[in-house]
XYZ file of C-alpha atoms in Angstrom:
379
model
C -66.336 8.319 46.435
C -67.476 10.653 49.237
C -65.509 11.457 52.384
C -67.685 13.951 54.281
C -64.619 15.986 55.222
C -65.366 19.434 56.766
C -65.127 22.372 54.334
C -61.738 24.034 54.108
C -61.006 27.228 56.033
C -59.544 29.406 53.248
C -58.762 32.247 55.669
C -56.651 29.926 57.785
C -54.863 28.629 54.675
C -53.992 32.163 53.579
C -52.785 33.023 57.071
C -50.544 29.940 57.174
C -49.214 30.587 53.663
C -48.463 34.246 54.397
C -46.647 33.464 57.634
C -44.522 30.752 56.032
C -43.664 32.967 53.059
C -42.522 35.882 55.201
C -40.539 33.744 57.686
C -38.768 31.546 55.169
C -37.184 34.515 53.338
C -34.673 34.486 54.881
C -35.004 31.382 57.029
C -34.482 32.068 60.772
C -31.459 30.260 62.218
C -33.514 28.572 64.954
C -36.590 27.430 63.084
C -38.233 25.455 65.932
C -38.180 28.471 68.264
C -39.527 30.655 65.456
C -42.452 28.271 65.032
C -42.954 28.237 68.792
C -42.991 32.027 69.119
C -45.797 32.188 66.560
C -47.772 29.397 68.253
C -47.507 26.953 65.334
C -46.228 24.072 67.499
C -49.009 22.030 69.066
C -51.917 23.260 66.953
C -53.423 19.771 67.142
C -53.322 19.607 70.939
C -56.669 19.637 72.743
C -55.507 22.345 75.153
C -54.231 25.757 74.083
C -52.817 26.873 77.426
C -49.176 26.095 76.628
C -48.500 28.991 74.257
C -49.829 27.073 71.253
C -52.655 27.856 68.883
C -55.459 25.328 68.607
C -56.836 24.301 65.230
C -59.609 22.130 63.855
C -58.718 18.893 62.121
C -59.245 20.565 58.739
C -56.962 23.448 59.726
C -54.292 21.013 60.859
C -54.397 19.412 57.409
C -54.167 22.851 55.775
C -51.134 23.793 57.894
C -49.388 20.495 57.107
C -50.034 20.911 53.374
C -48.877 24.534 53.286
C -45.771 23.620 55.262
C -44.902 20.941 52.723
C -45.673 23.186 49.728
C -43.458 25.943 51.135
C -40.561 23.447 51.291
C -40.065 24.526 54.896
C -37.226 22.922 56.883
C -37.550 19.348 58.076
C -38.894 19.494 61.614
C -36.626 18.476 64.483
C -39.346 18.939 67.106
C -42.055 16.753 65.603
C -41.358 13.783 67.902
C -42.103 15.844 70.996
C -45.033 17.664 69.416
C -46.801 14.819 67.628
C -45.843 11.740 69.655
C -44.937 12.609 73.231
C -47.392 15.473 73.766
C -50.549 13.489 72.807
C -49.249 10.647 74.976
C -48.954 13.015 77.939
C -52.486 14.285 77.310
C -53.746 10.682 77.337
C -51.594 9.139 80.090
C -49.536 11.841 81.797
C -50.130 13.571 85.112
C -50.939 17.296 85.357
C -47.422 17.836 86.713
C -45.866 16.036 83.736
C -47.912 18.071 81.270
C -47.003 21.319 83.062
C -43.295 20.425 83.011
C -42.870 19.131 79.463
C -45.512 20.666 77.177
C -44.551 24.387 77.439
C -40.897 23.890 76.310
C -42.095 21.651 73.467
C -44.551 24.356 72.393
C -41.782 26.967 72.517
C -39.442 24.795 70.436
C -36.902 24.742 73.249
C -36.669 21.018 74.068
C -36.240 18.323 71.424
C -37.126 14.655 71.911
C -36.180 11.253 70.531
C -37.866 7.866 70.844
C -36.104 4.979 72.618
C -38.016 1.910 71.430
C -36.098 -0.363 69.017
C -33.236 -2.515 70.295
C -30.546 -4.666 68.653
C -31.753 -8.218 68.132
C -35.400 -7.277 68.548
C -36.000 -5.416 65.281
C -39.680 -4.570 64.991
C -40.532 -6.841 67.933
C -41.187 -4.119 70.477
C -42.006 -6.621 73.217
C -38.441 -7.958 73.050
C -37.179 -5.135 75.287
C -33.978 -5.857 77.219
C -33.156 -2.375 78.498
C -33.730 -2.385 82.255
C -34.623 0.371 84.697
C -34.149 -0.359 88.389
C -35.865 1.754 91.041
C -33.481 3.541 93.414
C -35.406 5.806 95.750
C -36.942 8.624 93.734
C -35.001 7.722 90.566
C -34.564 4.860 88.115
C -31.188 3.614 86.896
C -31.453 2.791 83.195
C -29.048 0.380 81.482
C -29.274 -0.966 77.949
C -29.065 -0.062 74.287
C -31.473 1.440 71.765
C -30.947 1.580 68.011
C -32.322 3.412 64.959
C -33.035 6.356 67.250
C -33.911 9.325 65.041
C -32.469 12.711 66.087
C -30.833 11.320 69.246
C -27.729 13.384 68.437
C -29.819 16.575 68.744
C -32.366 15.592 71.401
C -32.561 16.988 74.927
C -34.816 14.162 76.160
C -35.694 10.590 75.207
C -38.837 8.651 76.080
C -37.590 5.155 76.804
C -39.450 1.871 77.017
C -37.608 -0.210 79.627
C -38.165 -3.306 81.731
C -38.817 -2.295 85.345
C -39.991 -5.652 86.673
C -37.195 -8.159 87.101
C -37.927 -11.497 85.452
C -40.827 -10.131 83.398
C -41.239 -11.173 79.758
C -42.668 -9.822 76.551
C -45.098 -6.928 77.091
C -45.354 -7.411 80.865
C -43.309 -5.382 83.356
C -42.458 -2.498 81.014
C -42.499 1.204 81.883
C -42.416 4.408 79.830
C -39.704 6.706 81.233
C -38.695 10.266 80.315
C -34.892 10.375 80.374
C -32.714 13.519 80.036
C -30.028 13.031 77.390
C -27.448 15.350 78.966
C -25.777 12.731 81.160
C -22.060 12.541 80.242
C -20.576 9.139 80.963
C -24.032 7.596 81.365
C -25.513 8.150 77.898
C -23.539 7.769 74.685
C -24.944 8.517 71.209
C -23.264 6.958 68.163
C -24.482 8.049 64.705
C -25.159 5.242 62.211
C -23.744 5.911 58.746
C -26.284 4.880 56.099
C -26.190 4.002 52.404
C -26.770 7.664 51.632
C -23.657 8.718 53.532
C -25.795 10.597 56.072
C -26.576 9.725 59.693
C -30.191 10.458 60.635
C -30.317 7.415 62.927
C -28.255 6.606 66.005
C -27.350 3.971 68.535
C -27.912 5.080 72.128
C -26.166 3.401 75.065
C -27.505 3.849 78.611
C -25.026 3.010 81.365
C -26.706 3.620 84.728
C -28.508 6.693 83.333
C -30.939 8.393 85.683
C -34.647 9.132 85.271
C -36.879 10.579 87.958
C -39.644 8.340 89.259
C -42.082 11.221 88.816
C -41.301 11.108 85.099
C -42.740 7.624 84.516
C -45.759 8.086 82.249
C -48.820 5.959 82.978
C -47.344 4.414 86.114
C -44.793 1.657 86.609
C -45.556 -1.531 84.691
C -48.004 0.115 82.296
C -45.460 0.937 79.591
C -46.889 -1.423 76.995
C -50.302 0.278 76.966
C -48.657 3.707 76.756
C -46.327 2.577 73.967
C -49.174 1.100 71.919
C -51.238 4.278 72.140
C -48.209 6.289 71.016
C -47.582 4.073 67.986
C -51.113 4.801 66.745
C -50.197 8.497 66.679
C -47.446 7.965 64.113
C -50.038 7.884 61.323
C -52.182 11.026 61.204
C -52.304 14.503 59.728
C -48.598 14.283 58.913
C -49.412 11.536 56.373
C -51.140 14.095 54.154
C -48.188 16.485 54.363
C -45.885 13.590 53.545
C -47.891 12.988 50.385
C -47.312 16.590 49.264
C -43.594 15.862 49.411
C -44.156 12.601 47.532
C -46.028 14.483 44.810
C -43.087 16.864 44.384
C -40.694 13.943 44.028
C -42.968 12.276 41.471
C -43.166 15.500 39.473
C -39.361 15.622 39.266
C -39.219 12.026 38.035
C -41.940 12.683 35.433
C -40.155 15.827 34.228
C -36.907 13.871 33.923
C -38.685 11.141 31.952
C -40.187 13.707 29.586
C -36.908 15.577 29.095
C -34.876 12.430 28.501
C -37.382 10.665 26.271
C -38.079 7.836 28.733
C -41.832 8.337 28.257
C -41.400 6.667 24.866
C -40.899 3.399 26.737
C -44.430 2.020 27.297
C -43.373 0.091 30.397
C -41.859 3.138 32.091
C -44.825 5.250 31.037
C -47.240 2.745 32.595
C -45.208 2.733 35.831
C -45.312 6.531 36.012
C -49.089 6.546 35.577
C -49.457 3.863 38.220
C -47.369 5.867 40.709
C -49.621 8.883 40.097
C -52.814 6.847 40.541
C -51.598 5.135 43.706
C -50.641 8.492 45.234
C -54.212 9.705 44.661
C -55.558 6.554 46.331
C -53.272 7.100 49.326
C -54.626 10.619 49.769
C -58.223 9.456 49.597
C -57.510 6.697 52.112
C -55.802 9.180 54.462
C -58.792 11.524 54.291
C -61.176 8.615 54.831
C -59.460 7.480 58.021
C -58.354 10.874 59.364
C -59.756 11.563 62.809
C -61.342 8.120 63.092
C -60.675 5.783 65.997
C -61.147 2.122 66.716
C -59.805 0.931 63.344
C -56.943 -1.307 64.435
C -55.730 -1.848 60.896
C -55.745 1.734 59.579
C -52.204 2.675 60.736
C -50.765 -0.546 59.334
C -52.548 -0.148 55.998
C -51.258 3.431 55.720
C -47.679 2.334 56.452
C -47.847 -0.479 53.895
C -49.216 1.865 51.253
C -46.711 4.688 51.562
C -43.668 2.538 52.353
C -44.064 0.411 49.239
C -45.057 3.365 47.053
C -42.035 5.445 48.036
C -39.627 2.568 47.538
C -41.041 1.920 44.052
C -40.655 5.618 43.236
C -36.951 5.437 44.055
C -36.580 2.414 41.781
C -38.536 4.186 39.034
C -36.314 7.256 39.294
C -33.265 5.101 38.580
C -35.006 3.265 35.725
C -35.905 6.582 34.081
C -32.284 7.722 34.225
C -30.886 4.481 32.912
C -27.114 4.052 32.977
C -26.667 7.703 34.008
C -28.054 6.776 37.434
C -24.744 5.117 38.302
C -22.770 8.364 37.964
C -22.618 10.877 40.779
C -23.010 14.651 40.470
C -19.268 14.972 41.057
C -16.266 12.751 40.487
C -16.214 10.021 43.144
C -12.466 10.133 43.521
C -10.835 8.584 46.559
C -10.157 11.985 48.119
C -13.633 13.332 47.346
C -16.595 13.159 49.759
C -19.287 10.612 49.012
C -21.896 12.584 47.133
C -25.344 11.882 45.695
C -27.838 13.892 43.720
C -31.420 14.115 45.097
C -32.814 11.197 43.077
C -29.916 8.896 43.960
C -30.456 9.822 47.605
C -34.168 9.071 47.153
C -33.428 5.630 45.732
C -30.999 4.608 48.463
C -32.920 6.063 51.404
C -36.248 4.522 50.341
C -34.735 1.046 50.584
C -35.447 1.415 54.298
C -39.049 2.649 53.961
C -40.528 -0.839 54.214
C -38.423 -1.600 57.307
C -38.302 1.354 59.706
C -41.392 2.410 61.650
C -42.493 -1.232 61.752
C -41.529 -3.523 58.871
C -44.029 -4.659 56.227
C -44.015 -8.121 57.800
C -45.028 -6.685 61.172
C -47.775 -4.554 59.595
C -49.230 -7.565 57.759
C -49.181 -9.587 60.961
C -51.117 -6.828 62.754
C -53.730 -6.756 59.989
C -53.999 -10.539 59.946
C -54.459 -10.884 63.704
C -56.331 -7.720 64.711
C -58.482 -7.111 61.630
C -58.967 -10.449 59.886
C -59.009 -12.471 63.110
C -56.533 -15.064 61.843
C -54.691 -17.281 64.363
C -51.925 -15.478 66.205
C -48.373 -15.999 65.065
C -46.436 -18.480 67.202
C -43.813 -16.520 69.147
C -40.859 -17.906 71.059
C -41.239 -16.879 74.748
């Protein structure tokens, strides 16, 4: 199978590896700003005038892979860098780009995404949050849920209904809302199966957003939101697979050490996980940088979501009964604690749900790729 991917820039890889090695020992306390000072935020942007380096598609892949291999900290600025910034390049005004891109590139302003709402699930068109125009501002009222990093974010891009009486994907706008509004914005962490709280509920009670911070113009939020969703599957998919490979290696090592490889069923499942991971990489390389393939993002999500969930299940199967015991005594007065593979198993239960559930992804493929009749939706 041939992919016609550009040859790798080995000099760039060595430069990235050297920088990561020297900066991660010891790790700077403010990692996002450290990345920003060196120009590593925004390397995939088309414009390098915001303090960022610019890199070819191949170099972006190299950076993502080296970042994953170095076990560098989980990024807190990736939503602004990889989702909002490309959206501003595609739909924003020069003033919006000048205001928001430099602090993202410097690692100074963090963002979260205000899309999902209670009762709507993966149905993005079921937006109930409203934004009413009041002079040069909008007053935003409503609730968002499953909002990653909202407890750390300085800003939130919010999809809200700005046309009274509008339905479904009509009458929506894409607003940039500052999170520092005491009494008007409340963030409540959601405790998960793992005992951690990466996701949040966000309540807007007459929160303010400037009219000049509506991206794409009032009423055009659906088009902006759809273009942003396509950005969620890209170079980062390949870096994600480096992390997956590390997790698989740990499971294989555990199986070998504990004798689980003697079980032909478990052995076959391990081999299948390895083979499917290779296929995911080849598919990511095949589609990287392409456009116009409406099904590619959904196929990618289905592949990695199911694969990662099965890996969590396999990790528990390899451990057998020992998987039910924690790394420390789960006494009543002891904090809820998990080892890495138990955390993997529990967290991956959500992989086929968040970011667009498997059912939603299959519907997209059926309607937009296969041309099957559209699903009947209640107005």
